[in-house]
Amino acid sequence: MCIRDRYKKEYGQKCFQVAKALNLIAELNQEQGHLKEAEKTYQEILQIGEEIQDETIIQGALTKLGQFYMLTSEYQKSCSFQEKSLLKSRQKTDDLPESALLVSLQSLALVQCRLNKFEEAEKNLKEAENISMEIAGKDSAFAARLREAYGEYYFLVGRYKDAKTNFEEALSILGQKPLLKFKWAFNEICLGNLEEGYAKALESFEAVKWKMYENSLDQANFAVAYCTYFQWKGRLKENKEMIEKIENIFKVRMGWIKNHYLKLMYQYFLVVVIESDDLEQCVILAEATLEAAKQLYGSDSPHICLFLNKLTELYLKVSLNPEELEEAEEKSNLAITILEKHKTFENSVLLAEAYLLAGKILKGKGSDAAQAQQYLTKAKQIYQSQLSPKHPKLLSLEKK
């Protein structure tokens, strides 16, 4: 027996149990928003694995660190750890379970979405799907988590009906897990099923022990979902209360989240709240938010198109004079150019929104009526494929 194997036999099992306990501590710290402590503990687990050369501990720690940096919006760092994890899991040593490759592929795909690597993300999810069918079958917990990952992927790219299908398949296997049910509920709100989505989101919110999640990103995401609902229902007072909750989380957490993700979301939803009161101030905030989005995602990323569309919409609300129309047209054309480069977004609500705004601009300018109608028709087709018939956007188009 070589020295490494003897060392692992004598100390490995104890180290494995220590690593397992540390992992639970790290997850608890993460859930409670103690991110520095969580990061330090995950790194400690990785160090233990490297010291005893245990591939299971190393690969698991790399995956956890990748998921952690995804949470803090440090996407390049997250991707680096997930790629290392995937490389380890492809080695298929005796130490690693078959599921390791599946988890690595799913985790890498979700961070690739944030880095504009949509084709690579979809490829990894498909590989994970094939592995899941081989090792566990279509009704397993692995398959359910894969469906959840697909749901998140489609939600990110604005394909809400595709997201709905996958979230519901995951729920049918895993049951009514609060955070999974919340993802489904938020997607329902974005689909336009406002009342049902809001009710289920509220159920999820109340089902979680919120002392544990106080000032966490999960709690911020619940508040964001409510903002979306309240905005469409015109309930501005309640919307402002949720903005205050997001702002509080932002104040608590901004010392650690380096890429200012919560600040970005806070500014965006603040724009939503105040746009009916002070449109010019709203434009200033929206422009600042767009710049923050460019810094976070890159100036040619599809993820900035949410903010390009919002700014275009605000330009149209402020004024229809030629100068504002030119600025609005520039923003909508940029969004269309970015999104049409990616096949993933061909049925995206983000692209539909850009088409809709471009059509309105051409109508406002009184030029190229045929192109304006073409844009509006494309927008309506995508909305019909991805939204509920009750969605406010689709209802407004039906009336025209």
mmCIF file of C-alpha atoms in Angstrom:
data_model
loop_
_atom_site.group_PDB
_atom_site.id
_atom_site.type_symbol
_atom_site.label_atom_id
_atom_site.label_comp_id
_atom_site.label_asym_id
_atom_site.label_seq_id
_atom_site.Cartn_x
_atom_site.Cartn_y
_atom_site.Cartn_z
ATOM 1 C CA MET A 1 0.000 0.000 0.000
ATOM 2 C CA CYS A 2 1.506 3.373 -1.025
ATOM 3 C CA ILE A 3 1.927 6.210 1.484
ATOM 4 C CA ARG A 4 -1.005 8.178 -0.020
ATOM 5 C CA ASP A 5 -3.402 5.219 0.267
ATOM 6 C CA ARG A 6 -2.287 4.429 3.828
ATOM 7 C CA TYR A 7 -2.696 8.101 4.808
ATOM 8 C CA LYS A 8 -6.175 8.201 3.300
ATOM 9 C CA LYS A 9 -7.150 4.975 5.045
ATOM 10 C CA GLU A 10 -6.013 6.240 8.450
ATOM 11 C CA TYR A 11 -7.077 9.878 8.206
ATOM 12 C CA GLY A 12 -9.223 10.163 5.089
ATOM 13 C CA GLN A 13 -12.513 9.088 6.608
ATOM 14 C CA LYS A 14 -12.122 11.503 9.506
ATOM 15 C CA CYS A 15 -11.195 14.283 7.088
ATOM 16 C CA PHE A 16 -14.195 13.412 4.939
ATOM 17 C CA GLN A 17 -16.511 13.738 7.931
ATOM 18 C CA VAL A 18 -14.879 17.053 8.879
ATOM 19 C CA ALA A 19 -15.315 18.304 5.304
ATOM 20 C CA LYS A 20 -18.950 17.223 5.344
ATOM 21 C CA ALA A 21 -19.587 19.098 8.607
ATOM 22 C CA LEU A 22 -17.781 22.183 7.311
ATOM 23 C CA ASN A 23 -19.909 22.079 4.176
ATOM 24 C CA LEU A 24 -23.082 22.242 6.289
ATOM 25 C CA ILE A 25 -21.629 25.195 8.227
ATOM 26 C CA ALA A 26 -20.711 26.983 4.986
ATOM 27 C CA GLU A 27 -24.197 26.457 3.526
ATOM 28 C CA LEU A 28 -25.817 27.784 6.705
ATOM 29 C CA ASN A 29 -23.576 30.875 6.672
ATOM 30 C CA GLN A 30 -24.434 31.411 3.024
ATOM 31 C CA GLU A 31 -28.174 31.149 3.666
ATOM 32 C CA GLN A 32 -27.912 33.632 6.535
ATOM 33 C CA GLY A 33 -25.976 36.102 4.404
ATOM 34 C CA HIS A 34 -22.619 35.624 6.200
ATOM 35 C CA LEU A 35 -20.752 35.438 2.922
ATOM 36 C CA LYS A 36 -17.183 36.024 4.113
ATOM 37 C CA GLU A 37 -17.498 33.170 6.580
ATOM 38 C CA ALA A 38 -19.054 30.908 3.929
ATOM 39 C CA GLU A 39 -16.287 31.624 1.417
ATOM 40 C CA LYS A 40 -13.574 30.978 4.009
ATOM 41 C CA THR A 41 -15.157 27.656 4.993
ATOM 42 C CA TYR A 42 -15.517 26.446 1.376
ATOM 43 C CA GLN A 43 -11.832 27.283 0.812
ATOM 44 C CA GLU A 44 -10.938 25.350 3.966
ATOM 45 C CA ILE A 45 -12.784 22.303 2.609
ATOM 46 C CA LEU A 46 -10.826 22.571 -0.660
ATOM 47 C CA GLN A 47 -7.578 22.722 1.306
ATOM 48 C CA ILE A 48 -8.504 19.567 3.266
ATOM 49 C CA GLY A 49 -9.233 17.722 0.025
ATOM 50 C CA GLU A 50 -5.918 18.780 -1.510
ATOM 51 C CA GLU A 51 -3.949 17.787 1.599
ATOM 52 C CA ILE A 52 -5.279 14.226 1.604
ATOM 53 C CA GLN A 53 -5.641 14.133 -2.215
ATOM 54 C CA ASP A 54 -9.309 13.166 -2.039
ATOM 55 C CA GLU A 55 -10.907 13.806 -5.436
ATOM 56 C CA THR A 56 -14.457 13.725 -4.035
ATOM 57 C CA ILE A 57 -13.756 16.509 -1.527
ATOM 58 C CA ILE A 58 -11.774 18.554 -4.077
ATOM 59 C CA GLN A 59 -14.411 18.302 -6.802
ATOM 60 C CA GLY A 60 -17.247 19.041 -4.383
ATOM 61 C CA ALA A 61 -15.448 22.089 -2.960
ATOM 62 C CA LEU A 62 -14.699 23.427 -6.447
ATOM 63 C CA THR A 63 -18.388 23.112 -7.335
ATOM 64 C CA LYS A 64 -19.489 24.816 -4.117
ATOM 65 C CA LEU A 65 -17.026 27.683 -4.608
ATOM 66 C CA GLY A 66 -18.276 28.095 -8.184
ATOM 67 C CA GLN A 67 -21.870 28.246 -6.965
ATOM 68 C CA PHE A 68 -20.863 30.666 -4.209
ATOM 69 C CA TYR A 69 -19.228 33.123 -6.635
ATOM 70 C CA MET A 70 -22.316 32.843 -8.827
ATOM 71 C CA LEU A 71 -24.308 34.071 -5.818
ATOM 72 C CA THR A 72 -21.994 37.062 -5.364
ATOM 73 C CA SER A 73 -22.148 37.878 -9.116
ATOM 74 C CA GLU A 74 -18.420 37.181 -9.594
ATOM 75 C CA TYR A 75 -19.147 35.308 -12.790
ATOM 76 C CA GLN A 76 -15.638 34.919 -14.222
ATOM 77 C CA LYS A 77 -14.376 33.533 -10.917
ATOM 78 C CA SER A 78 -17.414 31.261 -10.680
ATOM 79 C CA CYS A 79 -16.836 29.976 -14.207
ATOM 80 C CA SER A 80 -13.172 29.264 -13.444
ATOM 81 C CA PHE A 81 -14.066 27.089 -10.425
ATOM 82 C CA GLN A 82 -16.876 25.308 -12.304
ATOM 83 C CA GLU A 83 -14.553 24.520 -15.210
ATOM 84 C CA LYS A 84 -12.004 23.045 -12.781
ATOM 85 C CA SER A 85 -14.799 21.051 -11.153
ATOM 86 C CA LEU A 86 -15.938 19.744 -14.534
ATOM 87 C CA LEU A 87 -12.391 18.738 -15.445
ATOM 88 C CA LYS A 88 -12.104 16.786 -12.174
ATOM 89 C CA SER A 89 -15.478 15.116 -12.636
ATOM 90 C CA ARG A 90 -14.569 13.954 -16.158
ATOM 91 C CA GLN A 91 -11.612 11.998 -14.754
ATOM 92 C CA LYS A 92 -14.092 9.424 -13.370
ATOM 93 C CA THR A 93 -11.856 8.144 -10.590
ATOM 94 C CA ASP A 94 -13.094 5.650 -7.998
ATOM 95 C CA ASP A 95 -13.429 8.509 -5.498
ATOM 96 C CA LEU A 96 -16.068 10.351 -7.535
ATOM 97 C CA PRO A 97 -19.756 9.412 -7.747
ATOM 98 C CA GLU A 98 -21.402 9.307 -11.190
ATOM 99 C CA SER A 99 -23.535 12.282 -10.237
ATOM 100 C CA ALA A 100 -20.485 14.584 -9.921
ATOM 101 C CA LEU A 101 -20.296 15.157 -13.679
ATOM 102 C CA LEU A 102 -24.020 15.868 -13.818
ATOM 103 C CA VAL A 103 -23.836 18.528 -11.074
ATOM 104 C CA SER A 104 -20.737 20.129 -12.635
ATOM 105 C CA LEU A 105 -22.385 20.427 -16.045
ATOM 106 C CA GLN A 106 -25.549 22.005 -14.600
ATOM 107 C CA SER A 107 -23.643 24.486 -12.453
ATOM 108 C CA LEU A 108 -21.316 25.512 -15.276
ATOM 109 C CA ALA A 109 -24.244 25.999 -17.673
ATOM 110 C CA LEU A 110 -25.975 28.466 -15.354
ATOM 111 C CA VAL A 111 -22.896 30.658 -14.963
ATOM 112 C CA GLN A 112 -22.208 30.473 -18.711
ATOM 113 C CA CYS A 113 -25.610 32.105 -19.251
ATOM 114 C CA ARG A 114 -24.386 35.141 -17.303
ATOM 115 C CA LEU A 115 -21.226 35.287 -19.433
ATOM 116 C CA ASN A 116 -23.161 35.291 -22.748
ATOM 117 C CA LYS A 117 -22.066 31.735 -23.567
ATOM 118 C CA PHE A 118 -25.601 30.594 -24.324
ATOM 119 C CA GLU A 119 -24.769 27.934 -26.903
ATOM 120 C CA GLU A 120 -22.168 26.368 -24.572
ATOM 121 C CA ALA A 121 -24.678 26.465 -21.699
ATOM 122 C CA GLU A 122 -27.342 24.664 -23.726
ATOM 123 C CA LYS A 123 -24.790 22.068 -24.871
ATOM 124 C CA ASN A 124 -23.783 21.348 -21.265
ATOM 125 C CA LEU A 125 -27.395 21.045 -20.153
ATOM 126 C CA LYS A 126 -28.084 18.553 -22.946
ATOM 127 C CA GLU A 127 -25.053 16.478 -21.930
ATOM 128 C CA ALA A 128 -26.271 16.575 -18.321
ATOM 129 C CA GLU A 129 -29.709 15.420 -19.492
ATOM 130 C CA ASN A 130 -28.219 12.386 -21.247
ATOM 131 C CA ILE A 131 -26.186 11.483 -18.156
ATOM 132 C CA SER A 132 -29.216 11.898 -15.911
ATOM 133 C CA MET A 133 -31.246 9.456 -18.019
ATOM 134 C CA GLU A 134 -28.404 6.920 -17.941
ATOM 135 C CA ILE A 135 -27.727 6.932 -14.202
ATOM 136 C CA ALA A 136 -31.086 7.773 -12.658
ATOM 137 C CA GLY A 137 -34.018 7.911 -15.072
ATOM 138 C CA LYS A 138 -36.526 10.642 -15.891
ATOM 139 C CA ASP A 139 -38.309 10.668 -12.509
ATOM 140 C CA SER A 140 -35.242 10.939 -10.276
ATOM 141 C CA ALA A 141 -34.168 13.800 -8.052
ATOM 142 C CA PHE A 142 -31.238 14.336 -10.453
ATOM 143 C CA ALA A 143 -33.664 14.722 -13.349
ATOM 144 C CA ALA A 144 -35.767 17.146 -11.291
ATOM 145 C CA ARG A 145 -32.770 19.344 -10.495
ATOM 146 C CA LEU A 146 -31.859 19.307 -14.184
ATOM 147 C CA ARG A 147 -35.367 20.455 -15.075
ATOM 148 C CA GLU A 148 -34.971 23.209 -12.484
ATOM 149 C CA ALA A 149 -31.690 24.230 -14.154
ATOM 150 C CA TYR A 150 -33.396 24.293 -17.560
ATOM 151 C CA GLY A 151 -36.171 26.393 -16.031
ATOM 152 C CA GLU A 152 -33.649 28.926 -14.741
ATOM 153 C CA TYR A 153 -31.903 28.953 -18.122
ATOM 154 C CA TYR A 154 -35.105 29.688 -20.047
ATOM 155 C CA PHE A 155 -36.208 32.259 -17.453
ATOM 156 C CA LEU A 156 -32.889 34.094 -17.836
ATOM 157 C CA VAL A 157 -33.284 34.355 -21.606
ATOM 158 C CA GLY A 158 -36.936 35.453 -21.427
ATOM 159 C CA ARG A 159 -38.545 32.222 -22.697
ATOM 160 C CA TYR A 160 -41.160 32.021 -19.968
ATOM 161 C CA LYS A 161 -43.381 29.241 -21.349
ATOM 162 C CA ASP A 162 -40.355 26.982 -21.763
ATOM 163 C CA ALA A 163 -39.313 27.862 -18.209
ATOM 164 C CA LYS A 164 -42.819 27.066 -16.927
ATOM 165 C CA THR A 165 -42.763 23.568 -18.457
ATOM 166 C CA ASN A 166 -39.434 22.734 -16.824
ATOM 167 C CA PHE A 167 -40.254 24.201 -13.400
ATOM 168 C CA GLU A 168 -43.523 22.234 -13.324
ATOM 169 C CA GLU A 169 -41.734 18.994 -14.209
ATOM 170 C CA ALA A 170 -39.267 19.621 -11.372
ATOM 171 C CA LEU A 171 -42.106 20.354 -8.930
ATOM 172 C CA SER A 172 -43.932 17.166 -9.931
ATOM 173 C CA ILE A 173 -40.882 15.143 -8.811
ATOM 174 C CA LEU A 174 -39.534 17.152 -5.873
ATOM 175 C CA GLY A 175 -42.844 18.347 -4.428
ATOM 176 C CA GLN A 176 -43.594 21.872 -3.261
ATOM 177 C CA LYS A 177 -40.137 22.974 -2.175
ATOM 178 C CA PRO A 178 -40.502 26.689 -1.264
ATOM 179 C CA LEU A 179 -37.610 28.126 -3.278
ATOM 180 C CA LEU A 180 -38.393 26.005 -6.337
ATOM 181 C CA LYS A 181 -42.067 26.939 -6.076
ATOM 182 C CA PHE A 182 -41.026 30.567 -5.839
ATOM 183 C CA LYS A 183 -39.050 30.322 -9.099
ATOM 184 C CA TRP A 184 -42.162 28.904 -10.748
ATOM 185 C CA ALA A 185 -44.318 31.644 -9.194
ATOM 186 C CA PHE A 186 -42.011 34.470 -10.312
ATOM 187 C CA ASN A 187 -42.067 32.992 -13.812
ATOM 188 C CA GLU A 188 -45.889 32.948 -13.682
ATOM 189 C CA ILE A 189 -45.880 36.664 -12.829
ATOM 190 C CA CYS A 190 -43.603 37.335 -15.817
ATOM 191 C CA LEU A 191 -45.891 35.209 -18.002
ATOM 192 C CA GLY A 192 -48.774 37.477 -17.045
ATOM 193 C CA ASN A 193 -50.588 35.069 -14.693
ATOM 194 C CA LEU A 194 -50.402 37.762 -12.059
ATOM 195 C CA GLU A 195 -52.861 36.648 -9.396
ATOM 196 C CA GLU A 196 -51.858 32.992 -9.316
ATOM 197 C CA GLY A 197 -48.145 33.824 -9.462
ATOM 198 C CA TYR A 198 -48.420 36.348 -6.647
ATOM 199 C CA ALA A 199 -50.460 33.983 -4.449
ATOM 200 C CA LYS A 200 -47.962 31.130 -4.889
ATOM 201 C CA ALA A 201 -44.994 33.452 -4.328
ATOM 202 C CA LEU A 202 -46.611 34.551 -1.076
ATOM 203 C CA GLU A 203 -47.105 30.920 -0.036
ATOM 204 C CA SER A 204 -43.422 30.233 -0.728
ATOM 205 C CA PHE A 205 -42.369 33.309 1.204
ATOM 206 C CA GLU A 206 -44.359 32.236 4.269
ATOM 207 C CA ALA A 207 -43.170 28.614 4.029
ATOM 208 C CA VAL A 208 -39.521 29.544 4.568
ATOM 209 C CA LYS A 209 -38.048 30.209 8.014
ATOM 210 C CA TRP A 210 -37.190 33.785 7.240
ATOM 211 C CA LYS A 211 -34.969 34.380 10.276
ATOM 212 C CA MET A 212 -32.491 32.145 8.523
ATOM 213 C CA TYR A 213 -32.838 34.065 5.251
ATOM 214 C CA GLU A 214 -32.963 37.611 6.651
ATOM 215 C CA ASN A 215 -31.186 39.997 4.264
ATOM 216 C CA SER A 216 -30.320 37.142 1.900
ATOM 217 C CA LEU A 217 -30.432 37.184 -1.904
ATOM 218 C CA ASP A 218 -33.392 34.803 -1.765
ATOM 219 C CA GLN A 219 -35.334 37.347 0.263
ATOM 220 C CA ALA A 220 -34.298 40.089 -2.179
ATOM 221 C CA ASN A 221 -35.577 37.978 -5.068
ATOM 222 C CA PHE A 222 -38.950 37.556 -3.356
ATOM 223 C CA ALA A 223 -39.157 41.334 -2.998
ATOM 224 C CA VAL A 224 -38.265 41.779 -6.676
ATOM 225 C CA ALA A 225 -41.087 39.418 -7.677
ATOM 226 C CA TYR A 226 -43.549 41.448 -5.622
ATOM 227 C CA CYS A 227 -42.288 44.665 -7.247
ATOM 228 C CA THR A 228 -43.014 43.204 -10.675
ATOM 229 C CA TYR A 229 -46.536 42.242 -9.605
ATOM 230 C CA PHE A 230 -47.312 45.533 -7.850
ATOM 231 C CA GLN A 231 -45.997 47.535 -10.805
ATOM 232 C CA TRP A 232 -48.390 45.879 -13.252
ATOM 233 C CA LYS A 233 -51.297 46.153 -10.813
ATOM 234 C CA GLY A 234 -50.612 49.861 -10.224
ATOM 235 C CA ARG A 235 -50.183 49.345 -6.464
ATOM 236 C CA LEU A 236 -47.392 51.898 -6.033
ATOM 237 C CA LYS A 237 -47.557 52.182 -2.243
ATOM 238 C CA GLU A 238 -46.926 48.465 -1.760
ATOM 239 C CA ASN A 239 -44.320 48.587 -4.503
ATOM 240 C CA LYS A 240 -42.417 51.289 -2.601
ATOM 241 C CA GLU A 241 -42.508 49.182 0.572
ATOM 242 C CA MET A 242 -40.837 46.340 -1.305
ATOM 243 C CA ILE A 243 -38.268 48.750 -2.753
ATOM 244 C CA GLU A 244 -37.428 49.778 0.814
ATOM 245 C CA LYS A 245 -36.887 46.093 1.681
ATOM 246 C CA ILE A 246 -34.554 45.676 -1.316
ATOM 247 C CA GLU A 247 -32.749 48.882 -0.323
ATOM 248 C CA ASN A 248 -32.246 47.551 3.207
ATOM 249 C CA ILE A 249 -30.784 44.287 1.890
ATOM 250 C CA PHE A 250 -28.634 46.349 -0.474
ATOM 251 C CA LYS A 251 -27.250 48.373 2.456
ATOM 252 C CA VAL A 252 -26.519 45.247 4.505
ATOM 253 C CA ARG A 253 -24.908 43.288 1.699
ATOM 254 C CA MET A 254 -23.143 45.816 -0.531
ATOM 255 C CA GLY A 255 -19.974 45.710 1.542
ATOM 256 C CA TRP A 256 -19.383 42.214 0.208
ATOM 257 C CA ILE A 257 -21.029 41.784 -3.181
ATOM 258 C CA LYS A 258 -18.284 43.225 -5.348
ATOM 259 C CA ASN A 259 -20.152 43.441 -8.645
ATOM 260 C CA HIS A 260 -23.033 45.467 -7.216
ATOM 261 C CA TYR A 261 -25.755 43.121 -8.391
ATOM 262 C CA LEU A 262 -28.227 44.251 -5.733
ATOM 263 C CA LYS A 263 -27.401 47.873 -6.441
ATOM 264 C CA LEU A 264 -28.202 47.213 -10.076
ATOM 265 C CA MET A 265 -31.547 45.610 -9.239
ATOM 266 C CA TYR A 266 -32.332 48.267 -6.661
ATOM 267 C CA GLN A 267 -31.744 51.088 -9.138
ATOM 268 C CA TYR A 268 -33.814 49.344 -11.785
ATOM 269 C CA PHE A 269 -36.841 48.820 -9.586
ATOM 270 C CA LEU A 270 -36.490 52.294 -8.111
ATOM 271 C CA VAL A 271 -36.893 53.490 -11.692
ATOM 272 C CA VAL A 272 -40.132 51.518 -11.907
ATOM 273 C CA VAL A 273 -41.467 53.064 -8.699
ATOM 274 C CA ILE A 274 -40.811 56.704 -9.422
ATOM 275 C CA GLU A 275 -41.357 56.862 -13.172
ATOM 276 C CA SER A 276 -44.906 58.124 -12.774
ATOM 277 C CA ASP A 277 -43.746 60.947 -10.464
ATOM 278 C CA ASP A 278 -40.561 62.352 -12.012
ATOM 279 C CA LEU A 279 -39.750 61.029 -15.461
ATOM 280 C CA GLU A 280 -36.633 63.131 -16.007
ATOM 281 C CA GLN A 281 -35.068 61.896 -12.751
ATOM 282 C CA CYS A 282 -36.161 58.426 -13.748
ATOM 283 C CA VAL A 283 -34.226 58.707 -17.031
ATOM 284 C CA ILE A 284 -31.080 59.735 -15.135
ATOM 285 C CA LEU A 285 -31.381 56.680 -12.858
ATOM 286 C CA ALA A 286 -32.114 54.406 -15.805
ATOM 287 C CA GLU A 287 -29.015 55.651 -17.662
ATOM 288 C CA ALA A 288 -26.878 55.011 -14.563
ATOM 289 C CA THR A 289 -28.371 51.542 -14.237
ATOM 290 C CA LEU A 290 -27.582 50.767 -17.877
ATOM 291 C CA GLU A 291 -23.959 51.747 -17.292
ATOM 292 C CA ALA A 292 -23.830 49.493 -14.209
ATOM 293 C CA ALA A 293 -25.268 46.646 -16.312
ATOM 294 C CA LYS A 294 -22.583 47.167 -18.976
ATOM 295 C CA GLN A 295 -19.867 46.990 -16.319
ATOM 296 C CA LEU A 296 -21.360 43.812 -14.866
ATOM 297 C CA TYR A 297 -22.201 41.934 -18.083
ATOM 298 C CA GLY A 298 -20.311 43.691 -20.921
ATOM 299 C CA SER A 299 -21.467 46.306 -23.422
ATOM 300 C CA ASP A 300 -22.603 43.746 -26.031
ATOM 301 C CA SER A 301 -24.298 41.319 -23.629
ATOM 302 C CA PRO A 302 -27.946 40.323 -24.093
ATOM 303 C CA HIS A 303 -28.354 40.893 -20.342
ATOM 304 C CA ILE A 304 -28.102 44.671 -20.813
ATOM 305 C CA CYS A 305 -31.099 44.614 -23.163
ATOM 306 C CA LEU A 306 -33.543 44.651 -20.222
ATOM 307 C CA PHE A 307 -32.069 48.042 -19.323
ATOM 308 C CA LEU A 308 -31.823 49.251 -22.931
ATOM 309 C CA ASN A 309 -35.527 48.494 -23.372
ATOM 310 C CA LYS A 310 -36.452 50.249 -20.137
ATOM 311 C CA LEU A 311 -34.468 53.344 -21.070
ATOM 312 C CA THR A 312 -36.028 53.393 -24.550
ATOM 313 C CA GLU A 313 -39.488 53.190 -22.992
ATOM 314 C CA LEU A 314 -38.665 56.097 -20.687
ATOM 315 C CA TYR A 315 -37.378 58.246 -23.562
ATOM 316 C CA LEU A 316 -40.735 57.724 -25.286
ATOM 317 C CA LYS A 317 -42.632 58.696 -22.134
ATOM 318 C CA VAL A 318 -40.609 61.855 -21.525
ATOM 319 C CA SER A 319 -41.127 63.357 -24.964
ATOM 320 C CA LEU A 320 -41.758 62.548 -28.602
ATOM 321 C CA ASN A 321 -39.594 65.358 -29.993
ATOM 322 C CA PRO A 322 -37.051 64.395 -32.711
ATOM 323 C CA GLU A 323 -34.037 64.399 -30.359
ATOM 324 C CA GLU A 324 -35.589 61.961 -27.864
ATOM 325 C CA LEU A 325 -36.854 59.776 -30.709
ATOM 326 C CA GLU A 326 -33.334 59.536 -32.141
ATOM 327 C CA GLU A 327 -31.932 58.459 -28.759
ATOM 328 C CA ALA A 328 -34.778 55.984 -28.288
ATOM 329 C CA GLU A 329 -34.255 54.542 -31.779
ATOM 330 C CA GLU A 330 -30.527 54.125 -31.137
ATOM 331 C CA LYS A 331 -31.200 52.144 -27.928
ATOM 332 C CA SER A 332 -33.900 49.911 -29.440
ATOM 333 C CA ASN A 333 -31.784 49.163 -32.534
ATOM 334 C CA LEU A 334 -28.843 48.236 -30.300
ATOM 335 C CA ALA A 335 -31.034 45.832 -28.304
ATOM 336 C CA ILE A 336 -32.326 44.212 -31.500
ATOM 337 C CA THR A 337 -28.788 43.880 -32.925
ATOM 338 C CA ILE A 338 -27.455 42.262 -29.733
ATOM 339 C CA LEU A 339 -30.352 39.832 -29.290
ATOM 340 C CA GLU A 340 -30.629 38.748 -32.934
ATOM 341 C CA LYS A 341 -27.002 37.547 -32.801
ATOM 342 C CA HIS A 342 -28.019 34.747 -30.425
ATOM 343 C CA LYS A 343 -30.335 31.958 -31.566
ATOM 344 C CA THR A 344 -31.258 31.403 -27.924
ATOM 345 C CA PHE A 345 -33.115 34.730 -27.893
ATOM 346 C CA GLU A 346 -35.138 34.306 -31.091
ATOM 347 C CA ASN A 347 -38.283 33.651 -29.028
ATOM 348 C CA SER A 348 -37.302 35.834 -26.088
ATOM 349 C CA VAL A 349 -39.631 38.370 -24.510
ATOM 350 C CA LEU A 350 -36.621 40.708 -24.378
ATOM 351 C CA LEU A 351 -36.459 40.673 -28.193
ATOM 352 C CA ALA A 352 -40.236 41.122 -28.454
ATOM 353 C CA GLU A 353 -39.988 44.189 -26.229
ATOM 354 C CA ALA A 354 -37.236 45.650 -28.437
ATOM 355 C CA TYR A 355 -39.335 45.010 -31.573
ATOM 356 C CA LEU A 356 -42.373 46.625 -29.946
ATOM 357 C CA LEU A 357 -40.441 49.748 -28.981
ATOM 358 C CA ALA A 358 -38.803 49.989 -32.428
ATOM 359 C CA GLY A 359 -42.233 49.808 -34.051
ATOM 360 C CA LYS A 360 -43.591 52.547 -31.783
ATOM 361 C CA ILE A 361 -40.595 54.782 -32.573
ATOM 362 C CA LEU A 362 -41.028 54.439 -36.346
ATOM 363 C CA LYS A 363 -44.727 55.195 -35.968
ATOM 364 C CA GLY A 364 -43.904 58.254 -33.853
ATOM 365 C CA LYS A 365 -41.480 59.502 -36.498
ATOM 366 C CA GLY A 366 -44.065 58.949 -39.203
ATOM 367 C CA SER A 367 -41.550 57.096 -41.353
ATOM 368 C CA ASP A 368 -41.304 53.586 -42.795
ATOM 369 C CA ALA A 369 -44.769 52.391 -41.843
ATOM 370 C CA ALA A 370 -44.101 48.967 -43.390
ATOM 371 C CA GLN A 371 -41.033 48.374 -41.177
ATOM 372 C CA ALA A 372 -42.945 49.618 -38.134
ATOM 373 C CA GLN A 373 -45.730 47.102 -38.787
ATOM 374 C CA GLN A 374 -43.191 44.324 -39.326
ATOM 375 C CA TYR A 375 -41.643 45.015 -35.926
ATOM 376 C CA LEU A 376 -45.036 45.092 -34.209
ATOM 377 C CA THR A 377 -46.065 41.825 -35.870
ATOM 378 C CA LYS A 378 -42.825 40.120 -34.740
ATOM 379 C CA ALA A 379 -43.359 41.388 -31.195
ATOM 380 C CA LYS A 380 -46.925 40.059 -31.112
ATOM 381 C CA GLN A 381 -45.857 36.629 -32.416
ATOM 382 C CA ILE A 382 -43.213 36.226 -29.706
ATOM 383 C CA TYR A 383 -45.561 37.481 -26.975
ATOM 384 C CA GLN A 384 -48.185 34.960 -28.099
ATOM 385 C CA SER A 385 -45.620 32.139 -27.957
ATOM 386 C CA GLN A 386 -44.181 33.036 -24.530
ATOM 387 C CA LEU A 387 -46.836 34.903 -22.531
ATOM 388 C CA SER A 388 -50.237 34.212 -21.050
ATOM 389 C CA PRO A 389 -53.156 35.717 -23.023
ATOM 390 C CA LYS A 390 -53.838 37.755 -19.849
ATOM 391 C CA HIS A 391 -50.440 39.484 -19.895
ATOM 392 C CA PRO A 392 -50.784 43.314 -19.988
ATOM 393 C CA LYS A 393 -48.350 43.630 -22.920
ATOM 394 C CA LEU A 394 -50.279 41.168 -25.046
ATOM 395 C CA LEU A 395 -53.648 42.674 -24.122
ATOM 396 C CA SER A 396 -52.447 46.131 -25.174
ATOM 397 C CA LEU A 397 -51.315 44.786 -28.559
ATOM 398 C CA GLU A 398 -54.608 42.957 -29.089
ATOM 399 C CA LYS A 399 -56.485 46.242 -28.709
ATOM 400 C CA LYS A 400 -54.501 47.913 -31.503
#
